[in-house]
């Protein structure tokens, strides 16, 4: 937990951005896996964590904007619970740790909301994403559960986005410190990328490193030699020398800040010439787009920088043709690079995506593109100092997509489909770093995970027995 003052100041900033009414924040509860007492690993709601810091189940909070009061709702545990859970802090103790003056039993939450509604006071809450909280809100608001999302507060959500986008010094320190765990996860995966090793074994090793470093993985690990499937969670393959292993994985810090990195390694330690050529294009796209990333430019511009590097490199290999700028404008490169350059990262691996990723990534600044590929860019708006974002260009040879575009003649003026046919068994390459936007540029958080051809080959080769 950060200092008491951190949470007090965050809530003060929020109060200054919401005009009137009650701000309602619901924490999360345990979710059963297969029966009530056998639950998934508990993960607190990120907004509740950010403003109230309490990483425990079954809490709610209200900020009364008009009367400048804050309330923490929850129940002290019984001796029966203590037998199983051990001693627990009281509600008063928890509230004091984060600077909240008033505590109330959970049963009183509905009355406070009901009284406010009767008085015509607005109730502000962010879009819920868990079914139990949707039902809870429906009960509190006296509406059908299908109406809950229509009652969310755009005023509150925009205020939360504005505040949470800019990372405080304590957040940056927490994220940077945990990058050492991410480094160990990925370099371990590289060393394990050997003939006869299973994807599942590597995934398990990475998850263990994350847990031993203080937190769960920040999302299910992607570890596959079928890297052309962007989010491939199947880990059933056995690696063979010559395969490309794409690993996209991250860890949560003890305070729940995420890391998110991707590396692609040659199984056995040696890229083939064809693999090296494609890989180097992605390295260049990563580095050149990062050099263009700084305050005052939009991340859409940085994305298009990466797209032009990729299109130019593929043209040099004879896989694309024609004018590079025209090809990128037409979206031809997206057959190979069908996703965005990156997204915000913080308490969520896709930070604040529960609010609505278009709102977070574009706000009122610009319209999100509908063009294939560019439409997948989660973050398009103008960059600001102390944002943390991912930089993750990639090149993929997706047989179904290639076949569809070829049959339809999509962007045939810019793609050499005959040559692309010989790459349909290639797989995919993605290279991802977490970067901090500084006052005039950006920098990679933590020690950079090996990324050059020589660095990756050397690291993989260290794992040979």
Tab-separated table of C-alpha atoms in Angstrom:
chain	number	residue	atom	x	y	z
A	1	UNK	CA	0.000	0.000	0.000
A	2	UNK	CA	1.193	3.510	-0.769
A	3	UNK	CA	1.169	6.253	1.860
A	4	UNK	CA	-2.102	7.480	3.373
A	5	UNK	CA	-1.495	10.871	1.771
A	6	UNK	CA	-1.336	9.287	-1.694
A	7	UNK	CA	-4.919	8.029	-1.452
A	8	UNK	CA	-6.185	11.221	0.195
A	9	UNK	CA	-4.703	13.350	-2.578
A	10	UNK	CA	-6.073	11.097	-5.320
A	11	UNK	CA	-9.575	11.411	-3.915
A	12	UNK	CA	-9.206	15.184	-3.577
A	13	UNK	CA	-8.283	15.435	-7.245
A	14	UNK	CA	-11.302	13.343	-8.122
A	15	UNK	CA	-13.630	15.503	-6.018
A	16	UNK	CA	-12.408	18.575	-7.881
A	17	UNK	CA	-13.425	17.025	-11.204
A	18	UNK	CA	-16.950	15.846	-10.299
A	19	UNK	CA	-19.504	18.614	-9.891
A	20	UNK	CA	-21.997	17.178	-7.388
A	21	UNK	CA	-23.655	14.058	-6.017
A	22	UNK	CA	-22.254	10.788	-4.710
A	23	UNK	CA	-19.355	8.877	-6.225
A	24	UNK	CA	-19.972	5.167	-5.656
A	25	UNK	CA	-17.119	2.679	-5.947
A	26	UNK	CA	-17.647	-1.047	-5.486
A	27	UNK	CA	-14.833	-3.368	-4.578
A	28	UNK	CA	-14.780	-6.943	-5.822
A	29	UNK	CA	-15.806	-10.153	-4.083
A	30	UNK	CA	-14.478	-13.681	-4.344
A	31	UNK	CA	-15.611	-15.586	-7.438
A	32	UNK	CA	-16.225	-19.359	-7.094
A	33	UNK	CA	-14.449	-21.721	-9.482
A	34	UNK	CA	-16.719	-24.719	-8.986
A	35	UNK	CA	-18.311	-24.253	-5.564
A	36	UNK	CA	-18.649	-21.349	-3.157
A	37	UNK	CA	-15.583	-21.902	-0.996
A	38	UNK	CA	-13.200	-22.855	-3.818
A	39	UNK	CA	-12.512	-19.490	-5.394
A	40	UNK	CA	-10.365	-17.961	-8.106
A	41	UNK	CA	-7.409	-15.886	-6.992
A	42	UNK	CA	-8.872	-12.640	-5.670
A	43	UNK	CA	-8.231	-9.506	-7.705
A	44	UNK	CA	-9.504	-6.193	-6.408
A	45	UNK	CA	-11.150	-3.698	-8.729
A	46	UNK	CA	-8.433	-1.386	-10.035
A	47	UNK	CA	-10.402	1.833	-9.535
A	48	UNK	CA	-11.141	0.871	-5.935
A	49	UNK	CA	-7.464	0.042	-5.421
A	50	UNK	CA	-6.369	3.342	-6.944
A	51	UNK	CA	-8.554	5.594	-4.806
A	52	UNK	CA	-8.961	3.531	-1.620
A	53	UNK	CA	-5.999	1.127	-1.592
A	54	UNK	CA	-7.800	-1.695	0.225
A	55	UNK	CA	-6.954	-5.067	-1.299
A	56	UNK	CA	-9.631	-7.111	0.455
A	57	UNK	CA	-12.974	-8.575	-0.537
A	58	UNK	CA	-16.445	-7.137	0.020
A	59	UNK	CA	-15.976	-3.401	0.419
A	60	UNK	CA	-17.594	-0.345	-1.107
A	61	UNK	CA	-16.990	3.370	-0.780
A	62	UNK	CA	-18.822	6.631	-1.289
A	63	UNK	CA	-17.409	10.099	-1.827
A	64	UNK	CA	-20.049	12.711	-1.022
A	65	UNK	CA	-19.013	15.579	-3.283
A	66	UNK	CA	-21.465	18.134	-1.893
A	67	UNK	CA	-20.697	17.555	1.791
A	68	UNK	CA	-16.990	16.702	1.413
A	69	UNK	CA	-17.323	13.385	3.233
A	70	UNK	CA	-15.958	9.923	2.488
A	71	UNK	CA	-17.365	6.615	3.659
A	72	UNK	CA	-15.954	3.098	3.665
A	73	UNK	CA	-18.548	0.325	3.776
A	74	UNK	CA	-17.892	-3.210	4.957
A	75	UNK	CA	-18.292	-5.541	7.899
A	76	UNK	CA	-15.873	-6.566	10.609
A	77	UNK	CA	-15.195	-10.285	10.522
A	78	UNK	CA	-16.513	-12.691	13.133
A	79	UNK	CA	-14.482	-15.070	15.270
A	80	UNK	CA	-15.761	-17.838	13.018
A	81	UNK	CA	-14.053	-16.181	10.062
A	82	UNK	CA	-10.883	-15.481	12.058
A	83	UNK	CA	-10.529	-19.212	12.747
A	84	UNK	CA	-10.068	-19.769	9.011
A	85	UNK	CA	-8.553	-16.432	7.944
A	86	UNK	CA	-6.496	-15.355	10.940
A	87	UNK	CA	-6.731	-11.925	12.612
A	88	UNK	CA	-8.089	-9.193	10.334
A	89	UNK	CA	-7.937	-5.397	10.606
A	90	UNK	CA	-11.145	-3.712	11.690
A	91	UNK	CA	-13.079	-1.423	9.390
A	92	UNK	CA	-11.898	1.575	11.403
A	93	UNK	CA	-8.272	0.460	11.063
A	94	UNK	CA	-8.626	-0.050	7.313
A	95	UNK	CA	-10.255	3.334	6.870
A	96	UNK	CA	-7.547	5.050	8.900
A	97	UNK	CA	-4.800	3.528	6.741
A	98	UNK	CA	-6.154	5.348	3.688
A	99	UNK	CA	-7.426	8.509	5.360
A	100	UNK	CA	-11.185	7.836	5.307
A	101	UNK	CA	-13.036	9.325	8.282
A	102	UNK	CA	-16.340	7.460	8.262
A	103	UNK	CA	-17.087	3.737	8.230
A	104	UNK	CA	-20.463	2.032	7.959
A	105	UNK	CA	-21.741	-1.555	7.830
A	106	UNK	CA	-22.426	-2.779	4.317
A	107	UNK	CA	-26.146	-3.019	5.104
A	108	UNK	CA	-26.316	0.788	5.295
A	109	UNK	CA	-25.079	1.340	1.745
A	110	UNK	CA	-28.488	0.843	0.171
A	111	UNK	CA	-30.116	3.429	2.475
A	112	UNK	CA	-27.531	6.079	1.635
A	113	UNK	CA	-28.027	5.488	-2.085
A	114	UNK	CA	-31.814	5.403	-1.716
A	115	UNK	CA	-31.877	8.673	0.233
A	116	UNK	CA	-29.702	10.360	-2.386
A	117	UNK	CA	-31.937	9.173	-5.217
A	118	UNK	CA	-35.049	10.424	-3.418
A	119	UNK	CA	-33.376	13.831	-3.101
A	120	UNK	CA	-32.577	13.892	-6.804
A	121	UNK	CA	-28.833	13.681	-6.263
A	122	UNK	CA	-26.767	12.063	-9.032
A	123	UNK	CA	-25.057	8.744	-8.313
A	124	UNK	CA	-21.769	8.478	-10.203
A	125	UNK	CA	-20.240	5.084	-10.936
A	126	UNK	CA	-17.993	3.617	-13.616
A	127	UNK	CA	-19.078	0.870	-16.044
A	128	UNK	CA	-19.262	-2.451	-14.151
A	129	UNK	CA	-17.654	-5.514	-15.724
A	130	UNK	CA	-18.520	-8.274	-13.230
A	131	UNK	CA	-21.965	-9.803	-13.257
A	132	UNK	CA	-22.374	-9.752	-9.479
A	133	UNK	CA	-21.611	-6.025	-9.354
A	134	UNK	CA	-24.083	-5.325	-12.160
A	135	UNK	CA	-26.768	-7.092	-10.110
A	136	UNK	CA	-25.663	-5.269	-6.950
A	137	UNK	CA	-25.907	-1.906	-8.693
A	138	UNK	CA	-29.336	-2.797	-10.059
A	139	UNK	CA	-30.542	-3.483	-6.513
A	140	UNK	CA	-29.006	-0.255	-5.185
A	141	UNK	CA	-30.444	1.865	-7.990
A	142	UNK	CA	-33.816	0.129	-8.141
A	143	UNK	CA	-33.559	-0.658	-11.846
A	144	UNK	CA	-33.373	-3.662	-14.171
A	145	UNK	CA	-29.863	-5.066	-14.504
A	146	UNK	CA	-29.991	-4.383	-18.230
A	147	UNK	CA	-30.301	-0.662	-17.511
A	148	UNK	CA	-27.258	-0.363	-15.248
A	149	UNK	CA	-24.656	0.384	-17.907
A	150	UNK	CA	-26.825	3.170	-19.317
A	151	UNK	CA	-26.719	4.881	-15.919
A	152	UNK	CA	-22.922	5.037	-15.667
A	153	UNK	CA	-21.341	8.454	-15.226
A	154	UNK	CA	-19.326	9.732	-18.170
A	155	UNK	CA	-18.279	12.661	-15.986
A	156	UNK	CA	-16.740	10.316	-13.414
A	157	UNK	CA	-15.184	8.012	-15.991
A	158	UNK	CA	-13.457	10.863	-17.821
A	159	UNK	CA	-12.186	12.211	-14.496
A	160	UNK	CA	-10.770	8.799	-13.543
A	161	UNK	CA	-9.085	8.442	-16.939
A	162	UNK	CA	-7.494	11.876	-16.664
A	163	UNK	CA	-6.149	11.176	-13.174
A	164	UNK	CA	-5.020	7.574	-13.657
A	165	UNK	CA	-3.347	8.168	-17.026
A	166	UNK	CA	-0.588	10.250	-15.443
A	167	UNK	CA	1.496	7.966	-13.268
A	168	UNK	CA	2.773	9.343	-9.962
A	169	UNK	CA	6.390	8.911	-8.898
A	170	UNK	CA	5.404	6.132	-6.478
A	171	UNK	CA	3.647	4.254	-9.285
A	172	UNK	CA	6.596	4.565	-11.658
A	173	UNK	CA	8.916	3.342	-8.912
A	174	UNK	CA	6.657	0.343	-8.235
A	175	UNK	CA	6.464	-0.527	-11.932
A	176	UNK	CA	10.170	-0.086	-12.561
A	177	UNK	CA	11.123	-2.195	-9.557
A	178	UNK	CA	8.938	-5.060	-10.777
A	179	UNK	CA	10.502	-5.010	-14.245
A	180	UNK	CA	13.275	-7.194	-12.792
A	181	UNK	CA	10.719	-9.993	-12.406
A	182	UNK	CA	9.598	-9.536	-16.015
A	183	UNK	CA	13.225	-9.664	-17.158
A	184	UNK	CA	13.751	-12.964	-15.335
A	185	UNK	CA	10.505	-14.418	-16.730
A	186	UNK	CA	11.436	-13.705	-20.324
A	187	UNK	CA	15.127	-14.568	-20.190
A	188	UNK	CA	14.187	-17.864	-18.526
A	189	UNK	CA	11.742	-18.557	-21.365
A	190	UNK	CA	14.483	-17.797	-23.890
A	191	UNK	CA	16.917	-20.220	-22.259
A	192	UNK	CA	14.223	-22.904	-22.170
A	193	UNK	CA	13.492	-22.534	-25.908
A	194	UNK	CA	15.179	-25.817	-26.802
A	195	UNK	CA	14.335	-28.866	-28.876
A	196	UNK	CA	11.931	-31.216	-27.080
A	197	UNK	CA	10.723	-28.710	-24.471
A	198	UNK	CA	6.959	-28.170	-24.196
A	199	UNK	CA	5.275	-24.791	-24.344
A	200	UNK	CA	3.439	-25.735	-21.143
A	201	UNK	CA	6.713	-26.267	-19.276
A	202	UNK	CA	7.944	-22.801	-20.227
A	203	UNK	CA	4.605	-21.247	-19.295
A	204	UNK	CA	4.702	-22.912	-15.889
A	205	UNK	CA	8.228	-21.693	-15.227
A	206	UNK	CA	7.225	-18.125	-16.077
A	207	UNK	CA	4.161	-18.258	-13.829
A	208	UNK	CA	6.306	-19.541	-10.972
A	209	UNK	CA	8.791	-16.694	-11.370
A	210	UNK	CA	5.940	-14.192	-11.326
A	211	UNK	CA	4.498	-15.625	-8.121
A	212	UNK	CA	7.877	-15.818	-6.417
A	213	UNK	CA	8.444	-12.194	-7.391
A	214	UNK	CA	5.398	-11.035	-5.496
A	215	UNK	CA	2.383	-11.334	-7.759
A	216	UNK	CA	0.301	-13.357	-10.170
A	217	UNK	CA	0.711	-13.060	-13.913
A	218	UNK	CA	-0.964	-9.910	-15.231
A	219	UNK	CA	-2.803	-11.916	-17.924
A	220	UNK	CA	-2.762	-15.519	-19.169
A	221	UNK	CA	0.652	-16.113	-20.741
A	222	UNK	CA	0.881	-16.457	-24.503
A	223	UNK	CA	3.638	-18.974	-25.251
A	224	UNK	CA	3.449	-20.620	-28.642
A	225	UNK	CA	5.391	-21.575	-31.725
A	226	UNK	CA	2.213	-20.687	-33.609
A	227	UNK	CA	2.841	-16.998	-33.127
A	228	UNK	CA	0.659	-16.003	-36.061
A	229	UNK	CA	-2.297	-16.438	-33.672
A	230	UNK	CA	-2.083	-13.145	-31.821
A	231	UNK	CA	-3.460	-14.305	-28.460
A	232	UNK	CA	-2.665	-18.007	-28.555
A	233	UNK	CA	-3.263	-19.554	-25.122
A	234	UNK	CA	-2.795	-23.145	-26.281
A	235	UNK	CA	0.411	-24.570	-24.794
A	236	UNK	CA	0.242	-28.118	-26.147
A	237	UNK	CA	3.099	-28.056	-28.652
A	238	UNK	CA	6.565	-29.543	-28.277
A	239	UNK	CA	9.300	-27.267	-29.588
A	240	UNK	CA	11.607	-28.313	-32.381
A	241	UNK	CA	14.892	-26.782	-33.446
A	242	UNK	CA	14.136	-24.121	-36.032
A	243	UNK	CA	10.758	-23.104	-34.603
A	244	UNK	CA	10.074	-19.526	-33.571
A	245	UNK	CA	8.698	-19.248	-30.032
A	246	UNK	CA	6.592	-16.159	-29.333
A	247	UNK	CA	6.169	-15.379	-25.629
A	248	UNK	CA	3.884	-12.546	-24.514
A	249	UNK	CA	3.711	-12.447	-20.734
A	250	UNK	CA	3.577	-10.134	-17.774
A	251	UNK	CA	3.529	-10.060	-14.008
A	252	UNK	CA	1.655	-8.060	-11.388
A	253	UNK	CA	3.723	-6.281	-8.764
A	254	UNK	CA	2.813	-6.646	-5.079
A	255	UNK	CA	0.667	-3.501	-5.479
A	256	UNK	CA	-0.904	-4.887	-8.687
A	257	UNK	CA	0.899	-2.840	-11.334
A	258	UNK	CA	1.321	-4.824	-14.531
A	259	UNK	CA	4.252	-5.596	-16.774
A	260	UNK	CA	3.687	-6.674	-20.380
A	261	UNK	CA	6.513	-7.797	-22.662
A	262	UNK	CA	6.825	-9.920	-25.775
A	263	UNK	CA	9.897	-11.612	-27.184
A	264	UNK	CA	10.302	-14.062	-30.052
A	265	UNK	CA	13.116	-16.595	-29.898
A	266	UNK	CA	14.636	-19.145	-32.287
A	267	UNK	CA	14.329	-22.592	-30.754
A	268	UNK	CA	17.831	-23.994	-30.368
A	269	UNK	CA	19.519	-20.593	-30.541
A	270	UNK	CA	19.937	-19.824	-34.239
A	271	UNK	CA	17.653	-17.798	-36.515
A	272	UNK	CA	17.412	-18.995	-40.093
A	273	UNK	CA	18.178	-16.363	-42.717
A	274	UNK	CA	14.489	-15.926	-43.494
A	275	UNK	CA	13.597	-15.648	-39.804
A	276	UNK	CA	16.393	-13.152	-39.224
A	277	UNK	CA	15.178	-10.916	-42.058
A	278	UNK	CA	11.618	-10.711	-40.729
A	279	UNK	CA	12.799	-10.407	-37.131
A	280	UNK	CA	15.097	-7.490	-37.930
A	281	UNK	CA	12.238	-5.566	-39.546
A	282	UNK	CA	10.290	-5.860	-36.286
A	283	UNK	CA	13.326	-4.775	-34.245
A	284	UNK	CA	13.632	-1.722	-36.484
A	285	UNK	CA	9.910	-0.970	-36.184
A	286	UNK	CA	10.154	-1.177	-32.405
A	287	UNK	CA	13.210	1.072	-32.149
A	288	UNK	CA	12.232	3.659	-34.759
A	289	UNK	CA	8.664	4.054	-33.499
A	290	UNK	CA	9.987	4.400	-29.948
A	291	UNK	CA	12.350	7.156	-31.084
A	292	UNK	CA	9.304	8.989	-32.468
A	293	UNK	CA	7.362	8.555	-29.224
A	294	UNK	CA	7.312	11.725	-27.125
A	295	UNK	CA	4.898	14.250	-25.608
A	296	UNK	CA	2.905	16.222	-28.120
A	297	UNK	CA	2.655	13.562	-30.815
A	298	UNK	CA	-0.246	11.158	-31.052
A	299	UNK	CA	0.323	7.459	-30.567
A	300	UNK	CA	-1.494	7.020	-33.852
A	301	UNK	CA	1.453	8.820	-35.473
A	302	UNK	CA	3.910	6.472	-33.745
A	303	UNK	CA	1.832	3.499	-34.906
A	304	UNK	CA	2.028	4.705	-38.502
A	305	UNK	CA	5.800	5.125	-38.163
A	306	UNK	CA	6.011	1.438	-37.230
A	307	UNK	CA	3.663	0.561	-40.092
A	308	UNK	CA	5.887	2.344	-42.630
A	309	UNK	CA	9.017	0.599	-41.314
A	310	UNK	CA	7.260	-2.756	-41.648
A	311	UNK	CA	5.920	-2.012	-45.133
A	312	UNK	CA	9.328	-0.790	-46.296
A	313	UNK	CA	11.096	-3.862	-44.930
A	314	UNK	CA	8.586	-6.237	-46.482
A	315	UNK	CA	8.900	-4.413	-49.794
A	316	UNK	CA	12.677	-4.922	-49.668
A	317	UNK	CA	12.015	-8.656	-49.304
A	318	UNK	CA	9.584	-8.652	-52.224
A	319	UNK	CA	6.543	-9.410	-50.071
A	320	UNK	CA	5.029	-5.975	-50.616
A	321	UNK	CA	5.293	-3.617	-53.575
A	322	UNK	CA	4.386	-0.128	-54.716
A	323	UNK	CA	4.710	3.155	-52.872
A	324	UNK	CA	5.175	2.582	-49.121
A	325	UNK	CA	3.167	5.620	-48.011
A	326	UNK	CA	0.313	4.711	-50.334
A	327	UNK	CA	0.402	1.105	-49.103
A	328	UNK	CA	0.175	2.209	-45.467
A	329	UNK	CA	-2.606	4.690	-46.249
A	330	UNK	CA	-4.538	1.848	-47.901
A	331	UNK	CA	-3.911	-0.427	-44.903
A	332	UNK	CA	-2.075	-3.035	-46.971
A	333	UNK	CA	0.552	-3.564	-44.267
A	334	UNK	CA	-2.219	-4.697	-41.889
A	335	UNK	CA	-2.314	-8.138	-43.467
A	336	UNK	CA	1.052	-8.600	-41.743
A	337	UNK	CA	0.549	-6.165	-38.807
A	338	UNK	CA	-3.160	-6.383	-37.922
A	339	UNK	CA	-3.042	-4.849	-34.436
A	340	UNK	CA	-2.114	-1.573	-32.785
A	341	UNK	CA	1.328	-0.427	-31.677
A	342	UNK	CA	0.364	-0.406	-28.027
A	343	UNK	CA	-1.842	0.556	-25.126
A	344	UNK	CA	-1.650	2.184	-21.723
A	345	UNK	CA	-0.458	0.004	-18.863
A	346	UNK	CA	-0.747	0.453	-15.108
A	347	UNK	CA	-3.028	-1.239	-12.587
A	348	UNK	CA	-4.501	-3.072	-15.581
A	349	UNK	CA	-2.403	-4.606	-18.318
A	350	UNK	CA	-4.715	-2.771	-20.728
A	351	UNK	CA	-5.038	0.126	-18.357
A	352	UNK	CA	-8.596	1.253	-17.591
A	353	UNK	CA	-10.039	-0.849	-20.400
A	354	UNK	CA	-13.044	-1.588	-18.182
A	355	UNK	CA	-14.044	2.055	-18.698
A	356	UNK	CA	-14.198	1.582	-22.522
A	357	UNK	CA	-10.998	1.290	-24.526
A	358	UNK	CA	-12.083	3.809	-27.158
A	359	UNK	CA	-12.797	6.402	-24.474
A	360	UNK	CA	-9.449	5.738	-22.773
A	361	UNK	CA	-7.459	5.680	-25.994
A	362	UNK	CA	-9.124	8.484	-27.914
A	363	UNK	CA	-11.295	10.562	-25.522
A	364	UNK	CA	-12.778	13.519	-27.434
A	365	UNK	CA	-9.556	14.161	-29.345
A	366	UNK	CA	-10.132	12.065	-32.460
A	367	UNK	CA	-12.345	9.421	-33.989
A	368	UNK	CA	-11.143	5.836	-33.854
A	369	UNK	CA	-10.396	4.498	-37.321
A	370	UNK	CA	-12.594	1.795	-38.817
A	371	UNK	CA	-9.847	0.608	-41.183
A	372	UNK	CA	-8.724	-2.988	-40.655
A	373	UNK	CA	-5.615	-3.022	-38.478
A	374	UNK	CA	-5.712	0.640	-37.510
A	375	UNK	CA	-9.092	0.033	-35.860
A	376	UNK	CA	-7.293	-2.283	-33.410
A	377	UNK	CA	-5.064	0.550	-32.138
A	378	UNK	CA	-6.181	0.963	-28.526
A	379	UNK	CA	-4.301	4.220	-27.926
A	380	UNK	CA	-4.399	6.979	-30.527
A	381	UNK	CA	-4.417	10.278	-28.658
A	382	UNK	CA	-1.684	12.797	-27.877
A	383	UNK	CA	0.966	11.509	-25.492
A	384	UNK	CA	1.678	13.235	-22.177
A	385	UNK	CA	4.592	13.022	-19.717
A	386	UNK	CA	4.323	10.220	-17.151
A	387	UNK	CA	2.077	8.026	-19.235
A	388	UNK	CA	3.259	4.411	-19.425
A	389	UNK	CA	2.498	2.609	-22.684
A	390	UNK	CA	3.529	-0.515	-24.543
A	391	UNK	CA	5.412	-0.553	-27.846
A	392	UNK	CA	4.693	-3.848	-29.601
A	393	UNK	CA	4.967	-4.025	-33.387
A	394	UNK	CA	4.811	-7.394	-35.078
A	395	UNK	CA	4.767	-9.265	-38.367
A	396	UNK	CA	2.543	-12.315	-38.800
A	397	UNK	CA	1.747	-14.675	-41.641
A	398	UNK	CA	-1.841	-15.736	-40.968
A	399	UNK	CA	-2.872	-18.326	-43.589
A	400	UNK	CA	-6.632	-17.694	-43.334
A	401	UNK	CA	-6.162	-13.935	-43.697
A	402	UNK	CA	-3.725	-14.333	-46.591
A	403	UNK	CA	-6.163	-16.650	-48.382
A	404	UNK	CA	-9.070	-14.269	-47.871
A	405	UNK	CA	-7.218	-11.183	-49.091
A	406	UNK	CA	-5.812	-13.081	-52.056
A	407	UNK	CA	-9.236	-14.414	-53.053
A	408	UNK	CA	-10.830	-10.978	-52.685
A	409	UNK	CA	-7.953	-9.128	-54.344
A	410	UNK	CA	-7.617	-6.916	-51.268
A	411	UNK	CA	-4.694	-4.512	-51.665
A	412	UNK	CA	-3.387	-6.552	-54.593
A	413	UNK	CA	-1.535	-3.460	-55.843
A	414	UNK	CA	0.668	-3.563	-52.746
A	415	UNK	CA	1.056	-7.257	-51.850
A	416	UNK	CA	2.999	-9.890	-53.771
A	417	UNK	CA	0.690	-12.786	-52.943
A	418	UNK	CA	2.704	-15.340	-54.916
A	419	UNK	CA	5.769	-14.773	-52.751
A	420	UNK	CA	3.711	-14.521	-49.561
A	421	UNK	CA	2.485	-18.077	-50.230
A	422	UNK	CA	5.940	-19.411	-49.410
A	423	UNK	CA	5.785	-17.743	-45.959
A	424	UNK	CA	2.457	-19.201	-44.827
A	425	UNK	CA	4.235	-21.605	-42.470
A	426	UNK	CA	6.416	-18.862	-40.953
A	427	UNK	CA	4.425	-18.028	-37.805
A	428	UNK	CA	4.823	-14.612	-36.272
A	429	UNK	CA	7.196	-12.173	-34.576
A	430	UNK	CA	6.214	-9.603	-31.944
A	431	UNK	CA	8.570	-7.503	-29.807
A	432	UNK	CA	7.141	-5.508	-26.911
A	433	UNK	CA	8.578	-3.137	-24.325
A	434	UNK	CA	6.962	-1.020	-21.601
A	435	UNK	CA	7.933	2.634	-21.988
A	436	UNK	CA	7.559	5.759	-19.880
A	437	UNK	CA	6.800	9.046	-21.602
A	438	UNK	CA	9.251	11.610	-20.206
A	439	UNK	CA	9.207	15.410	-20.410
A	440	UNK	CA	10.704	15.446	-23.904
A	441	UNK	CA	11.037	11.834	-25.059
A	442	UNK	CA	10.487	8.349	-23.647
A	443	UNK	CA	12.492	5.541	-22.078
A	444	UNK	CA	12.155	1.816	-21.539
A	445	UNK	CA	11.247	0.889	-17.978
A	446	UNK	CA	13.756	-1.416	-16.324
A	447	UNK	CA	16.636	-3.283	-17.924
A	448	UNK	CA	15.767	-4.053	-21.507
A	449	UNK	CA	15.096	-7.720	-22.143
A	450	UNK	CA	17.460	-9.066	-24.854
A	451	UNK	CA	16.077	-8.036	-28.238
A	452	UNK	CA	18.755	-7.841	-30.936
A	453	UNK	CA	19.456	-10.901	-33.057
A	454	UNK	CA	22.817	-11.442	-31.367
A	455	UNK	CA	21.431	-10.905	-27.849
A	456	UNK	CA	18.539	-13.303	-28.334
A	457	UNK	CA	20.630	-16.014	-29.981
A	458	UNK	CA	23.186	-15.765	-27.179
A	459	UNK	CA	20.537	-15.945	-24.443
A	460	UNK	CA	18.778	-18.946	-26.002
A	461	UNK	CA	22.125	-20.687	-26.469
A	462	UNK	CA	22.840	-20.338	-22.745
A	463	UNK	CA	20.053	-22.873	-22.174
A	464	UNK	CA	21.648	-25.663	-24.186
A	465	UNK	CA	22.543	-28.657	-22.065
